[in-house]
PDB file of C-alpha atoms in Angstrom:
ATOM      1  CA  UNK A   1      -6.199 -73.946 -15.662  1.00 54.00           C
ATOM      2  CA  UNK A   2      -4.114 -71.092 -13.991  1.00 60.00           C
ATOM      3  CA  UNK A   3      -2.865 -72.246 -10.606  1.00 70.00           C
ATOM      4  CA  UNK A   4      -4.042 -70.565  -7.319  1.00 74.00           C
ATOM      5  CA  UNK A   5      -0.736 -69.262  -6.797  1.00 74.00           C
ATOM      6  CA  UNK A   6      -1.082 -67.220 -10.572  1.00 72.00           C
ATOM      7  CA  UNK A   7      -4.795 -66.186  -9.986  1.00 78.00           C
ATOM      8  CA  UNK A   8      -3.694 -64.240  -6.013  1.00 75.00           C
ATOM      9  CA  UNK A   9      -0.728 -62.832  -8.161  1.00 76.00           C
ATOM     10  CA  UNK A  10      -3.299 -61.382 -10.907  1.00 76.00           C
ATOM     11  CA  UNK A  11      -5.620 -60.372  -7.998  1.00 78.00           C
ATOM     12  CA  UNK A  12      -2.933 -58.785  -6.073  1.00 74.00           C
ATOM     13  CA  UNK A  13      -1.520 -57.042  -9.155  1.00 72.00           C
ATOM     14  CA  UNK A  14      -5.065 -55.933 -10.061  1.00 72.00           C
ATOM     15  CA  UNK A  15      -5.657 -54.309  -6.863  1.00 67.00           C
ATOM     16  CA  UNK A  16      -2.390 -52.597  -6.687  1.00 63.00           C
ATOM     17  CA  UNK A  17      -2.900 -50.978  -9.844  1.00 64.00           C
ATOM     18  CA  UNK A  18       0.495 -52.718 -11.206  1.00 66.00           C
ATOM     19  CA  UNK A  19      -0.126 -53.135 -14.780  1.00 70.00           C
ATOM     20  CA  UNK A  20       3.350 -54.485 -15.315  1.00 68.00           C
ATOM     21  CA  UNK A  21       3.148 -57.223 -13.191  1.00 72.00           C
ATOM     22  CA  UNK A  22      -0.385 -58.211 -14.207  1.00 78.00           C
ATOM     23  CA  UNK A  23       0.521 -58.748 -17.586  1.00 75.00           C
ATOM     24  CA  UNK A  24       3.689 -60.621 -16.405  1.00 75.00           C
ATOM     25  CA  UNK A  25       1.810 -62.793 -14.592  1.00 77.00           C
ATOM     26  CA  UNK A  26      -0.613 -63.402 -17.304  1.00 80.00           C
ATOM     27  CA  UNK A  27       2.064 -64.316 -19.518  1.00 78.00           C
ATOM     28  CA  UNK A  28       3.211 -67.038 -17.242  1.00 79.00           C
ATOM     29  CA  UNK A  29      -0.242 -68.322 -17.042  1.00 80.00           C
ATOM     30  CA  UNK A  30      -0.390 -68.580 -21.121  1.00 75.00           C
ATOM     31  CA  UNK A  31       3.017 -69.851 -21.026  1.00 74.00           C
ATOM     32  CA  UNK A  32       1.188 -72.615 -18.291  1.00 72.00           C
ATOM     33  CA  UNK A  33      -1.596 -73.429 -20.399  1.00 74.00           C
ATOM     34  CA  UNK A  34       0.895 -74.398 -23.302  1.00 70.00           C
ATOM     35  CA  UNK A  35       3.067 -76.788 -21.281  1.00 68.00           C
ATOM     36  CA  UNK A  36      -0.184 -78.703 -20.514  1.00 71.00           C
ATOM     37  CA  UNK A  37      -1.410 -78.757 -24.186  1.00 74.00           C
ATOM     38  CA  UNK A  38      -3.869 -75.965 -24.525  1.00 76.00           C
ATOM     39  CA  UNK A  39      -2.170 -74.028 -27.446  1.00 75.00           C
ATOM     40  CA  UNK A  40      -5.094 -72.587 -28.738  1.00 80.00           C
ATOM     41  CA  UNK A  41      -5.789 -71.372 -25.403  1.00 80.00           C
ATOM     42  CA  UNK A  42      -2.191 -69.999 -24.441  1.00 75.00           C
ATOM     43  CA  UNK A  43      -2.320 -68.130 -28.069  1.00 80.00           C
ATOM     44  CA  UNK A  44      -5.525 -66.408 -27.538  1.00 83.00           C
ATOM     45  CA  UNK A  45      -4.242 -65.144 -24.067  1.00 80.00           C
ATOM     46  CA  UNK A  46      -0.968 -63.724 -25.418  1.00 79.00           C
ATOM     47  CA  UNK A  47      -2.927 -61.868 -28.178  1.00 80.00           C
ATOM     48  CA  UNK A  48      -5.395 -60.161 -25.735  1.00 83.00           C
ATOM     49  CA  UNK A  49      -2.317 -59.343 -23.453  1.00 77.00           C
ATOM     50  CA  UNK A  50      -0.450 -57.580 -26.673  1.00 75.00           C
ATOM     51  CA  UNK A  51      -3.749 -55.997 -27.788  1.00 74.00           C
ATOM     52  CA  UNK A  52      -4.057 -54.735 -24.168  1.00 74.00           C
ATOM     53  CA  UNK A  53      -0.533 -53.348 -24.006  1.00 64.00           C
ATOM     54  CA  UNK A  54      -0.831 -51.695 -27.574  1.00 64.00           C
ATOM     55  CA  UNK A  55      -3.808 -49.916 -26.122  1.00 61.00           C
ATOM     56  CA  UNK A  56      -2.602 -49.265 -22.292  1.00 56.00           C
ATOM     57  CA  UNK A  57      -3.129 -45.791 -21.564  1.00 51.00           C
ATOM     58  CA  UNK A  58      -5.236 -44.765 -24.601  1.00 49.00           C
ATOM     59  CA  UNK A  59      -8.645 -45.349 -24.936  1.00 47.00           C
ATOM     60  CA  UNK A  60     -10.278 -46.655 -21.622  1.00 46.00           C
ATOM     61  CA  UNK A  61     -10.634 -45.441 -17.862  1.00 45.00           C
ATOM     62  CA  UNK A  62      -7.625 -46.554 -15.954  1.00 46.00           C
ATOM     63  CA  UNK A  63      -8.659 -48.003 -12.141  1.00 47.00           C
ATOM     64  CA  UNK A  64      -5.745 -47.522  -9.857  1.00 50.00           C
ATOM     65  CA  UNK A  65      -5.305 -48.035  -6.059  1.00 51.00           C
ATOM     66  CA  UNK A  66      -4.779 -45.218  -3.917  1.00 62.00           C
ATOM     67  CA  UNK A  67      -1.261 -43.778  -3.602  1.00 70.00           C
ATOM     68  CA  UNK A  68       0.673 -45.597  -1.338  1.00 69.00           C
ATOM     69  CA  UNK A  69       3.787 -44.978   0.683  1.00 71.00           C
ATOM     70  CA  UNK A  70       5.501 -41.431   0.557  1.00 75.00           C
ATOM     71  CA  UNK A  71       3.407 -41.223  -2.571  1.00 82.00           C
ATOM     72  CA  UNK A  72       0.514 -40.907  -0.447  1.00 82.00           C
ATOM     73  CA  UNK A  73       1.970 -37.828   1.090  1.00 85.00           C
ATOM     74  CA  UNK A  74       2.421 -36.344  -2.339  1.00 90.00           C
ATOM     75  CA  UNK A  75      -0.903 -36.863  -4.101  1.00 92.00           C
ATOM     76  CA  UNK A  76      -4.864 -36.727  -2.825  1.00 91.00           C
ATOM     77  CA  UNK A  77      -6.580 -39.049  -5.448  1.00 90.00           C
ATOM     78  CA  UNK A  78     -10.368 -38.579  -6.344  1.00 91.00           C
ATOM     79  CA  UNK A  79     -12.814 -40.017  -9.123  1.00 91.00           C
ATOM     80  CA  UNK A  80     -14.827 -37.132 -10.081  1.00 91.00           C
ATOM     81  CA  UNK A  81     -18.095 -37.670 -11.866  1.00 90.00           C
ATOM     82  CA  UNK A  82     -18.351 -33.925 -13.057  1.00 92.00           C
ATOM     83  CA  UNK A  83     -19.333 -33.498 -16.668  1.00 93.00           C
ATOM     84  CA  UNK A  84     -18.539 -30.412 -19.103  1.00 94.00           C
ATOM     85  CA  UNK A  85     -22.471 -29.572 -19.160  1.00 92.00           C
ATOM     86  CA  UNK A  86     -22.070 -28.955 -15.385  1.00 92.00           C
ATOM     87  CA  UNK A  87     -19.907 -25.779 -16.067  1.00 94.00           C
ATOM     88  CA  UNK A  88     -20.660 -22.186 -17.525  1.00 94.00           C
ATOM     89  CA  UNK A  89     -18.175 -20.949 -19.692  1.00 92.00           C
ATOM     90  CA  UNK A  90     -17.580 -18.261 -22.436  1.00 92.00           C
ATOM     91  CA  UNK A  91     -17.159 -19.675 -25.768  1.00 94.00           C
ATOM     92  CA  UNK A  92     -13.607 -19.450 -26.428  1.00 95.00           C
ATOM     93  CA  UNK A  93     -12.464 -21.524 -23.137  1.00 96.00           C
ATOM     94  CA  UNK A  94     -15.377 -24.016 -23.520  1.00 96.00           C
ATOM     95  CA  UNK A  95     -13.858 -24.993 -26.652  1.00 96.00           C
ATOM     96  CA  UNK A  96     -10.540 -25.471 -25.845  1.00 97.00           C
ATOM     97  CA  UNK A  97     -11.776 -27.767 -23.118  1.00 97.00           C
ATOM     98  CA  UNK A  98     -13.955 -29.553 -25.501  1.00 97.00           C
ATOM     99  CA  UNK A  99     -10.807 -30.013 -28.083  1.00 97.00           C
ATOM    100  CA  UNK A 100      -8.178 -31.278 -25.082  1.00 97.00           C
ATOM    101  CA  UNK A 101     -11.290 -33.962 -24.525  1.00 96.00           C
ATOM    102  CA  UNK A 102     -12.020 -34.677 -28.074  1.00 96.00           C
ATOM    103  CA  UNK A 103      -7.873 -35.117 -28.936  1.00 96.00           C
ATOM    104  CA  UNK A 104      -7.967 -37.477 -25.762  1.00 94.00           C
ATOM    105  CA  UNK A 105     -10.574 -39.473 -26.765  1.00 93.00           C
ATOM    106  CA  UNK A 106      -8.890 -39.850 -30.111  1.00 93.00           C
ATOM    107  CA  UNK A 107      -5.248 -40.272 -28.974  1.00 91.00           C
ATOM    108  CA  UNK A 108      -4.534 -43.600 -30.450  1.00 89.00           C
ATOM    109  CA  UNK A 109      -5.612 -42.464 -33.914  1.00 91.00           C
ATOM    110  CA  UNK A 110      -3.546 -39.230 -33.331  1.00 93.00           C
ATOM    111  CA  UNK A 111      -0.171 -41.465 -32.304  1.00 92.00           C
ATOM    112  CA  UNK A 112      -0.862 -43.418 -35.127  1.00 90.00           C
ATOM    113  CA  UNK A 113       0.318 -40.610 -37.102  1.00 90.00           C
ATOM    114  CA  UNK A 114       3.190 -39.183 -35.059  1.00 92.00           C
ATOM    115  CA  UNK A 115       1.080 -36.439 -33.568  1.00 93.00           C
ATOM    116  CA  UNK A 116       0.396 -35.974 -29.902  1.00 93.00           C
ATOM    117  CA  UNK A 117      -2.777 -35.057 -28.202  1.00 95.00           C
ATOM    118  CA  UNK A 118      -2.846 -32.061 -25.640  1.00 96.00           C
ATOM    119  CA  UNK A 119      -2.062 -33.369 -22.205  1.00 96.00           C
ATOM    120  CA  UNK A 120      -0.105 -30.309 -20.672  1.00 97.00           C
ATOM    121  CA  UNK A 121      -2.270 -27.283 -19.785  1.00 97.00           C
ATOM    122  CA  UNK A 122      -1.722 -24.212 -17.625  1.00 97.00           C
ATOM    123  CA  UNK A 123      -4.842 -22.740 -16.293  1.00 97.00           C
ATOM    124  CA  UNK A 124      -4.618 -18.639 -15.583  1.00 97.00           C
ATOM    125  CA  UNK A 125      -7.138 -16.667 -14.080  1.00 95.00           C
ATOM    126  CA  UNK A 126      -8.853 -15.225 -10.408  1.00 94.00           C
ATOM    127  CA  UNK A 127      -9.923 -17.639  -7.662  1.00 93.00           C
ATOM    128  CA  UNK A 128     -12.935 -18.888  -8.025  1.00 93.00           C
ATOM    129  CA  UNK A 129     -12.973 -19.122 -11.975  1.00 95.00           C
ATOM    130  CA  UNK A 130     -13.207 -22.716 -12.492  1.00 95.00           C
ATOM    131  CA  UNK A 131      -9.799 -24.036 -12.694  1.00 96.00           C
ATOM    132  CA  UNK A 132      -9.937 -26.754 -10.466  1.00 95.00           C
ATOM    133  CA  UNK A 133     -13.391 -27.749 -11.503  1.00 96.00           C
ATOM    134  CA  UNK A 134     -11.817 -27.901 -15.296  1.00 97.00           C
ATOM    135  CA  UNK A 135      -9.502 -30.732 -13.683  1.00 97.00           C
ATOM    136  CA  UNK A 136     -12.488 -32.947 -12.336  1.00 96.00           C
ATOM    137  CA  UNK A 137     -14.327 -32.349 -15.605  1.00 96.00           C
ATOM    138  CA  UNK A 138     -11.714 -33.481 -17.419  1.00 96.00           C
ATOM    139  CA  UNK A 139     -11.210 -36.758 -15.158  1.00 94.00           C
ATOM    140  CA  UNK A 140     -14.872 -37.212 -15.127  1.00 94.00           C
ATOM    141  CA  UNK A 141     -15.230 -36.840 -18.697  1.00 94.00           C
ATOM    142  CA  UNK A 142     -12.288 -39.344 -19.660  1.00 93.00           C
ATOM    143  CA  UNK A 143     -12.882 -41.719 -16.886  1.00 91.00           C
ATOM    144  CA  UNK A 144      -9.379 -40.778 -15.480  1.00 92.00           C
ATOM    145  CA  UNK A 145      -8.459 -40.602 -11.485  1.00 93.00           C
ATOM    146  CA  UNK A 146      -7.774 -37.342 -10.405  1.00 95.00           C
ATOM    147  CA  UNK A 147      -4.653 -36.730  -8.762  1.00 95.00           C
ATOM    148  CA  UNK A 148      -3.551 -33.526  -6.940  1.00 95.00           C
ATOM    149  CA  UNK A 149      -0.447 -32.774  -5.984  1.00 93.00           C
ATOM    150  CA  UNK A 150      -0.244 -31.549  -2.292  1.00 89.00           C
ATOM    151  CA  UNK A 151       2.152 -28.600  -1.752  1.00 84.00           C
ATOM    152  CA  UNK A 152       2.522 -29.287   1.652  1.00 81.00           C
ATOM    153  CA  UNK A 153       4.157 -32.590   0.697  1.00 81.00           C
ATOM    154  CA  UNK A 154       6.115 -31.395  -1.988  1.00 82.00           C
ATOM    155  CA  UNK A 155       7.826 -28.161  -0.453  1.00 78.00           C
ATOM    156  CA  UNK A 156      10.074 -28.700   2.207  1.00 73.00           C
ATOM    157  CA  UNK A 157      12.810 -26.954   4.104  1.00 65.00           C
ATOM    158  CA  UNK A 158      15.661 -29.397   3.054  1.00 67.00           C
ATOM    159  CA  UNK A 159      17.544 -28.876   0.166  1.00 60.00           C
ATOM    160  CA  UNK A 160      17.466 -31.255  -2.616  1.00 72.00           C
ATOM    161  CA  UNK A 161      14.479 -32.767  -1.222  1.00 81.00           C
ATOM    162  CA  UNK A 162      11.599 -30.724  -2.926  1.00 83.00           C
ATOM    163  CA  UNK A 163      13.227 -31.876  -6.181  1.00 85.00           C
ATOM    164  CA  UNK A 164      13.414 -35.438  -5.532  1.00 87.00           C
ATOM    165  CA  UNK A 165       9.596 -35.341  -4.280  1.00 89.00           C
ATOM    166  CA  UNK A 166       8.866 -33.694  -7.751  1.00 90.00           C
ATOM    167  CA  UNK A 167      10.671 -36.728  -9.254  1.00 91.00           C
ATOM    168  CA  UNK A 168       8.514 -38.945  -7.249  1.00 91.00           C
ATOM    169  CA  UNK A 169       5.094 -37.278  -8.828  1.00 92.00           C
ATOM    170  CA  UNK A 170       6.347 -37.375 -12.367  1.00 93.00           C
ATOM    171  CA  UNK A 171       7.589 -40.955 -11.974  1.00 92.00           C
ATOM    172  CA  UNK A 172       3.904 -41.714 -11.044  1.00 91.00           C
ATOM    173  CA  UNK A 173       2.809 -39.553 -13.966  1.00 93.00           C
ATOM    174  CA  UNK A 174       4.522 -41.856 -16.522  1.00 91.00           C
ATOM    175  CA  UNK A 175       3.504 -44.927 -14.488  1.00 88.00           C
ATOM    176  CA  UNK A 176      -0.099 -44.295 -14.063  1.00 89.00           C
ATOM    177  CA  UNK A 177      -2.340 -42.566 -16.090  1.00 90.00           C
ATOM    178  CA  UNK A 178      -4.837 -39.894 -14.919  1.00 93.00           C
ATOM    179  CA  UNK A 179      -5.295 -36.076 -14.432  1.00 96.00           C
ATOM    180  CA  UNK A 180      -2.315 -34.442 -12.169  1.00 96.00           C
ATOM    181  CA  UNK A 181      -3.110 -31.490 -10.973  1.00 97.00           C
ATOM    182  CA  UNK A 182      -0.821 -28.785  -9.519  1.00 95.00           C
ATOM    183  CA  UNK A 183      -2.685 -25.955  -7.738  1.00 93.00           C
ATOM    184  CA  UNK A 184      -1.539 -22.605  -6.686  1.00 89.00           C
ATOM    185  CA  UNK A 185       1.526 -23.168  -9.242  1.00 90.00           C
ATOM    186  CA  UNK A 186       3.316 -19.798  -8.632  1.00 84.00           C
ATOM    187  CA  UNK A 187       4.679 -21.631  -5.479  1.00 81.00           C
ATOM    188  CA  UNK A 188       6.817 -24.002  -7.774  1.00 80.00           C
ATOM    189  CA  UNK A 189       7.057 -21.711 -10.878  1.00 69.00           C
ATOM    190  CA  UNK A 190       7.911 -18.617  -9.907  1.00 69.00           C
ATOM    191  CA  UNK A 191      10.231 -16.572 -11.794  1.00 63.00           C
ATOM    192  CA  UNK A 192      13.929 -16.887 -11.821  1.00 59.00           C
ATOM    193  CA  UNK A 193      15.444 -13.437 -10.647  1.00 57.00           C
ATOM    194  CA  UNK A 194      12.655 -12.529  -8.210  1.00 54.00           C
ATOM    195  CA  UNK A 195      13.910 -10.003  -5.205  1.00 48.00           C
ATOM    196  CA  UNK A 196      12.771 -13.343  -2.939  1.00 51.00           C
ATOM    197  CA  UNK A 197      14.307 -15.975  -5.099  1.00 51.00           C
ATOM    198  CA  UNK A 198      16.287 -18.434  -3.270  1.00 52.00           C
ATOM    199  CA  UNK A 199      18.432 -21.061  -4.786  1.00 55.00           C
ATOM    200  CA  UNK A 200      16.390 -23.957  -3.509  1.00 63.00           C
ATOM    201  CA  UNK A 201      13.309 -22.763  -5.520  1.00 70.00           C
ATOM    202  CA  UNK A 202      15.398 -22.009  -8.448  1.00 75.00           C
ATOM    203  CA  UNK A 203      16.426 -25.441  -8.638  1.00 80.00           C
ATOM    204  CA  UNK A 204      12.895 -26.611  -8.092  1.00 83.00           C
ATOM    205  CA  UNK A 205      11.627 -24.723 -11.047  1.00 86.00           C
ATOM    206  CA  UNK A 206      14.759 -25.928 -13.403  1.00 88.00           C
ATOM    207  CA  UNK A 207      13.493 -29.418 -12.223  1.00 89.00           C
ATOM    208  CA  UNK A 208      10.023 -29.090 -12.990  1.00 91.00           C
ATOM    209  CA  UNK A 209      11.086 -27.544 -16.373  1.00 92.00           C
ATOM    210  CA  UNK A 210      13.462 -30.351 -17.346  1.00 93.00           C
ATOM    211  CA  UNK A 211      11.030 -33.173 -15.949  1.00 94.00           C
ATOM    212  CA  UNK A 212       7.707 -31.858 -17.909  1.00 94.00           C
ATOM    213  CA  UNK A 213       9.736 -31.777 -21.447  1.00 93.00           C
ATOM    214  CA  UNK A 214      11.164 -35.187 -21.066  1.00 93.00           C
ATOM    215  CA  UNK A 215       7.536 -36.333 -19.663  1.00 93.00           C
ATOM    216  CA  UNK A 216       6.146 -38.668 -22.503  1.00 92.00           C
ATOM    217  CA  UNK A 217       3.290 -40.113 -20.575  1.00 93.00           C
ATOM    218  CA  UNK A 218      -0.213 -40.608 -21.604  1.00 92.00           C
ATOM    219  CA  UNK A 219      -1.321 -38.561 -18.349  1.00 95.00           C
ATOM    220  CA  UNK A 220      -2.812 -35.091 -18.153  1.00 96.00           C
ATOM    221  CA  UNK A 221      -0.592 -32.654 -16.358  1.00 97.00           C
ATOM    222  CA  UNK A 222      -2.402 -29.346 -15.090  1.00 97.00           C
ATOM    223  CA  UNK A 223      -1.122 -26.243 -13.437  1.00 96.00           C
ATOM    224  CA  UNK A 224      -3.152 -23.709 -12.444  1.00 96.00           C
ATOM    225  CA  UNK A 225      -2.370 -20.095 -10.531  1.00 94.00           C
ATOM    226  CA  UNK A 226      -4.057 -16.967  -9.399  1.00 92.00           C
ATOM    227  CA  UNK A 227      -0.968 -15.191 -10.356  1.00 90.00           C
ATOM    228  CA  UNK A 228       0.385 -15.636 -13.916  1.00 90.00           C
ATOM    229  CA  UNK A 229       2.528 -12.182 -13.034  1.00 89.00           C
ATOM    230  CA  UNK A 230       4.472 -14.507 -11.264  1.00 87.00           C
ATOM    231  CA  UNK A 231       5.259 -17.534 -13.169  1.00 90.00           C
ATOM    232  CA  UNK A 232       8.544 -17.987 -15.409  1.00 87.00           C
ATOM    233  CA  UNK A 233       8.508 -17.146 -18.890  1.00 89.00           C
ATOM    234  CA  UNK A 234      10.213 -20.397 -19.806  1.00 89.00           C
ATOM    235  CA  UNK A 235       6.881 -22.464 -18.573  1.00 91.00           C
ATOM    236  CA  UNK A 236       4.533 -21.232 -21.155  1.00 92.00           C
ATOM    237  CA  UNK A 237       6.674 -22.939 -23.708  1.00 92.00           C
ATOM    238  CA  UNK A 238       6.221 -26.202 -21.720  1.00 93.00           C
ATOM    239  CA  UNK A 239       2.446 -26.566 -22.011  1.00 96.00           C
ATOM    240  CA  UNK A 240       0.390 -27.347 -24.927  1.00 95.00           C
ATOM    241  CA  UNK A 241      -2.358 -24.818 -24.375  1.00 96.00           C
ATOM    242  CA  UNK A 242      -2.895 -21.953 -21.796  1.00 96.00           C
ATOM    243  CA  UNK A 243      -6.326 -21.252 -20.694  1.00 97.00           C
ATOM    244  CA  UNK A 244      -7.490 -18.241 -19.273  1.00 97.00           C
ATOM    245  CA  UNK A 245     -10.483 -17.595 -16.824  1.00 97.00           C
ATOM    246  CA  UNK A 246     -11.999 -14.606 -16.207  1.00 96.00           C
ATOM    247  CA  UNK A 247     -15.131 -13.617 -13.816  1.00 95.00           C
ATOM    248  CA  UNK A 248     -18.842 -14.173 -15.196  1.00 95.00           C
ATOM    249  CA  UNK A 249     -20.576 -11.600 -17.114  1.00 95.00           C
ATOM    250  CA  UNK A 250     -23.769 -10.807 -16.157  1.00 95.00           C
ATOM    251  CA  UNK A 251     -25.391 -13.232 -18.350  1.00 95.00           C
ATOM    252  CA  UNK A 252     -23.158 -16.118 -16.646  1.00 96.00           C
ATOM    253  CA  UNK A 253     -24.193 -15.213 -12.848  1.00 96.00           C
ATOM    254  CA  UNK A 254     -27.775 -15.572 -14.271  1.00 95.00           C
ATOM    255  CA  UNK A 255     -27.460 -18.808 -15.884  1.00 95.00           C
ATOM    256  CA  UNK A 256     -25.488 -20.032 -12.624  1.00 95.00           C
ATOM    257  CA  UNK A 257     -28.180 -18.715 -10.437  1.00 95.00           C
ATOM    258  CA  UNK A 258     -30.857 -20.142 -12.510  1.00 94.00           C
ATOM    259  CA  UNK A 259     -29.367 -23.556 -12.659  1.00 93.00           C
ATOM    260  CA  UNK A 260     -28.874 -23.373  -8.762  1.00 92.00           C
ATOM    261  CA  UNK A 261     -31.949 -22.106  -8.051  1.00 93.00           C
ATOM    262  CA  UNK A 262     -35.144 -22.282 -10.511  1.00 90.00           C
ATOM    263  CA  UNK A 263     -36.472 -25.334  -9.048  1.00 89.00           C
ATOM    264  CA  UNK A 264     -37.340 -23.255  -5.930  1.00 90.00           C
ATOM    265  CA  UNK A 265     -38.188 -20.661  -6.706  1.00 90.00           C
ATOM    266  CA  UNK A 266     -41.442 -18.681  -8.637  1.00 83.00           C
ATOM    267  CA  UNK A 267     -41.609 -18.811 -12.425  1.00 83.00           C
ATOM    268  CA  UNK A 268     -41.616 -15.270 -12.769  1.00 85.00           C
ATOM    269  CA  UNK A 269     -38.244 -14.400 -11.533  1.00 89.00           C
ATOM    270  CA  UNK A 270     -35.900 -12.043 -13.306  1.00 91.00           C
ATOM    271  CA  UNK A 271     -32.793 -13.811 -13.820  1.00 93.00           C
ATOM    272  CA  UNK A 272     -31.537 -10.944 -15.846  1.00 91.00           C
ATOM    273  CA  UNK A 273     -31.583  -8.518 -13.209  1.00 92.00           C
ATOM    274  CA  UNK A 274     -29.937 -11.086 -10.437  1.00 93.00           C
ATOM    275  CA  UNK A 275     -27.352 -11.366 -12.645  1.00 94.00           C
ATOM    276  CA  UNK A 276     -26.249  -7.453 -12.781  1.00 93.00           C
ATOM    277  CA  UNK A 277     -27.025  -7.640  -8.880  1.00 92.00           C
ATOM    278  CA  UNK A 278     -24.090 -10.637  -8.953  1.00 93.00           C
ATOM    279  CA  UNK A 279     -21.282  -8.925 -11.137  1.00 93.00           C
ATOM    280  CA  UNK A 280     -17.765  -8.832  -9.777  1.00 92.00           C
ATOM    281  CA  UNK A 281     -18.306 -12.227  -7.962  1.00 94.00           C
ATOM    282  CA  UNK A 282     -16.880 -15.204  -9.210  1.00 94.00           C
ATOM    283  CA  UNK A 283     -18.366 -18.294 -10.038  1.00 95.00           C
ATOM    284  CA  UNK A 284     -17.547 -20.019  -6.234  1.00 94.00           C
ATOM    285  CA  UNK A 285     -19.410 -16.612  -4.664  1.00 95.00           C
ATOM    286  CA  UNK A 286     -22.297 -16.839  -6.466  1.00 95.00           C
ATOM    287  CA  UNK A 287     -22.599 -20.685  -6.041  1.00 95.00           C
ATOM    288  CA  UNK A 288     -22.270 -19.844  -2.262  1.00 94.00           C
ATOM    289  CA  UNK A 289     -24.715 -17.096  -2.124  1.00 94.00           C
ATOM    290  CA  UNK A 290     -27.075 -19.093  -3.912  1.00 94.00           C
ATOM    291  CA  UNK A 291     -26.542 -22.102  -1.239  1.00 94.00           C
ATOM    292  CA  UNK A 292     -26.765 -19.692   1.758  1.00 94.00           C
ATOM    293  CA  UNK A 293     -30.192 -18.373   0.374  1.00 94.00           C
ATOM    294  CA  UNK A 294     -31.053 -22.206   0.012  1.00 93.00           C
ATOM    295  CA  UNK A 295     -30.203 -22.974   3.509  1.00 94.00           C
ATOM    296  CA  UNK A 296     -32.113 -19.610   4.884  1.00 92.00           C
ATOM    297  CA  UNK A 297     -35.235 -20.516   3.154  1.00 91.00           C
ATOM    298  CA  UNK A 298     -34.625 -24.433   4.759  1.00 92.00           C
ATOM    299  CA  UNK A 299     -34.156 -23.290   8.482  1.00 94.00           C
ATOM    300  CA  UNK A 300     -37.402 -20.731   7.793  1.00 91.00           C
ATOM    301  CA  UNK A 301     -39.263 -23.504   6.706  1.00 91.00           C
ATOM    302  CA  UNK A 302     -40.197 -21.895   3.146  1.00 90.00           C
ATOM    303  CA  UNK A 303     -41.141 -23.593   0.308  1.00 87.00           C
ATOM    304  CA  UNK A 304     -39.828 -20.828  -2.533  1.00 90.00           C
ATOM    305  CA  UNK A 305     -36.852 -19.109  -2.219  1.00 91.00           C
ATOM    306  CA  UNK A 306     -37.806 -15.140  -2.509  1.00 90.00           C
ATOM    307  CA  UNK A 307     -35.760 -13.143  -4.969  1.00 92.00           C
ATOM    308  CA  UNK A 308     -35.290 -10.251  -2.649  1.00 92.00           C
ATOM    309  CA  UNK A 309     -33.336 -12.708  -0.294  1.00 93.00           C
ATOM    310  CA  UNK A 310     -30.945 -13.713  -3.683  1.00 94.00           C
ATOM    311  CA  UNK A 311     -30.387 -10.133  -4.710  1.00 94.00           C
ATOM    312  CA  UNK A 312     -29.764  -9.288  -0.540  1.00 94.00           C
ATOM    313  CA  UNK A 313     -27.153 -12.466  -0.205  1.00 94.00           C
ATOM    314  CA  UNK A 314     -25.408 -11.580  -3.158  1.00 94.00           C
ATOM    315  CA  UNK A 315     -24.831  -8.038  -1.970  1.00 93.00           C
ATOM    316  CA  UNK A 316     -23.686  -9.652   1.191  1.00 92.00           C
ATOM    317  CA  UNK A 317     -21.204 -11.445  -0.747  1.00 91.00           C
ATOM    318  CA  UNK A 318     -19.979  -8.559  -2.551  1.00 91.00           C
ATOM    319  CA  UNK A 319     -19.528  -6.738   0.599  1.00 90.00           C
ATOM    320  CA  UNK A 320     -17.493  -9.373   1.987  1.00 87.00           C
ATOM    321  CA  UNK A 321     -15.332  -9.544  -1.047  1.00 84.00           C
ATOM    322  CA  UNK A 322     -14.586  -6.009  -0.740  1.00 84.00           C
ATOM    323  CA  UNK A 323     -13.501  -6.034   2.466  1.00 86.00           C
ATOM    324  CA  UNK A 324     -11.029  -8.779   1.963  1.00 81.00           C
ATOM    325  CA  UNK A 325      -9.830  -7.001  -1.336  1.00 76.00           C
ATOM    326  CA  UNK A 326      -9.211  -3.964   1.025  1.00 74.00           C
ATOM    327  CA  UNK A 327      -7.045  -5.962   3.280  1.00 72.00           C
ATOM    328  CA  UNK A 328      -5.255  -7.534   0.646  1.00 62.00           C
ATOM    329  CA  UNK A 329      -4.472  -4.258  -0.336  1.00 58.00           C
ATOM    330  CA  UNK A 330      -3.173  -2.730   2.742  1.00 51.00           C
TER     331      UNK A 330
END
């Protein structure tokens, strides 16, 4: 029987997400059993450990502890439950995401034949079109933690420190399988040679290019930006797939409104007309408009949401977006 020290060491390694330490202690337990004449049990333990190591990071969800120490300032962890069915997407984009999920679920078979599943993804498109949610969906579908890189912790004013912190992130990518998400990626990957380019940012970009090219982990690395024109061309070759996001069309706006509000509106509601009223808004803005309508109905103690209120709120959101765009353009 394993000693109390072994049991405590196993539990501590599991709680800290330290797989290497966990396997090391498990091998000690197997050796302990062999010394006490329990040869069959020792062989069974060794076989289980070898099998777990061979499948490590490929087929099963990976529970991890929260990032600790300095890494906690660089990564924000969560465990999403979102699914692909929660998103409204065009066919091409939906097929791309399904392909990534399918390849990840069959990663073992793909790797056995000397191939690699898609796992480095670049997401391009306007704000509010589903890039961040895609990261949550991939994490939820694959049973992986989502670790969002915190730019405020990554980028510093001290020369060389940002690249060193980036190395810490890639060390975590190799050590703990998960979905690692770089949002507002143009802050790291902007073109070398821009008028406002400084040497430090150029070194950070060069470091990122080298690290992502050398990365052979089983983690998914995702980078998203609203400004693809700012990205250095060399970045595009480092990603397995590029996903393009666009504002929803009329039918997609209508589907989203129906998904959010169908249970509290009249059955005769004309969703297509409301879809036209919401054209030009992002998915995030349409969702926000739907939530505003629901709150208004609750405050005024109305059992049903009125179509006129939905249309009015959509127009209000469009007016707000127009004013914001005018300010940005000034």
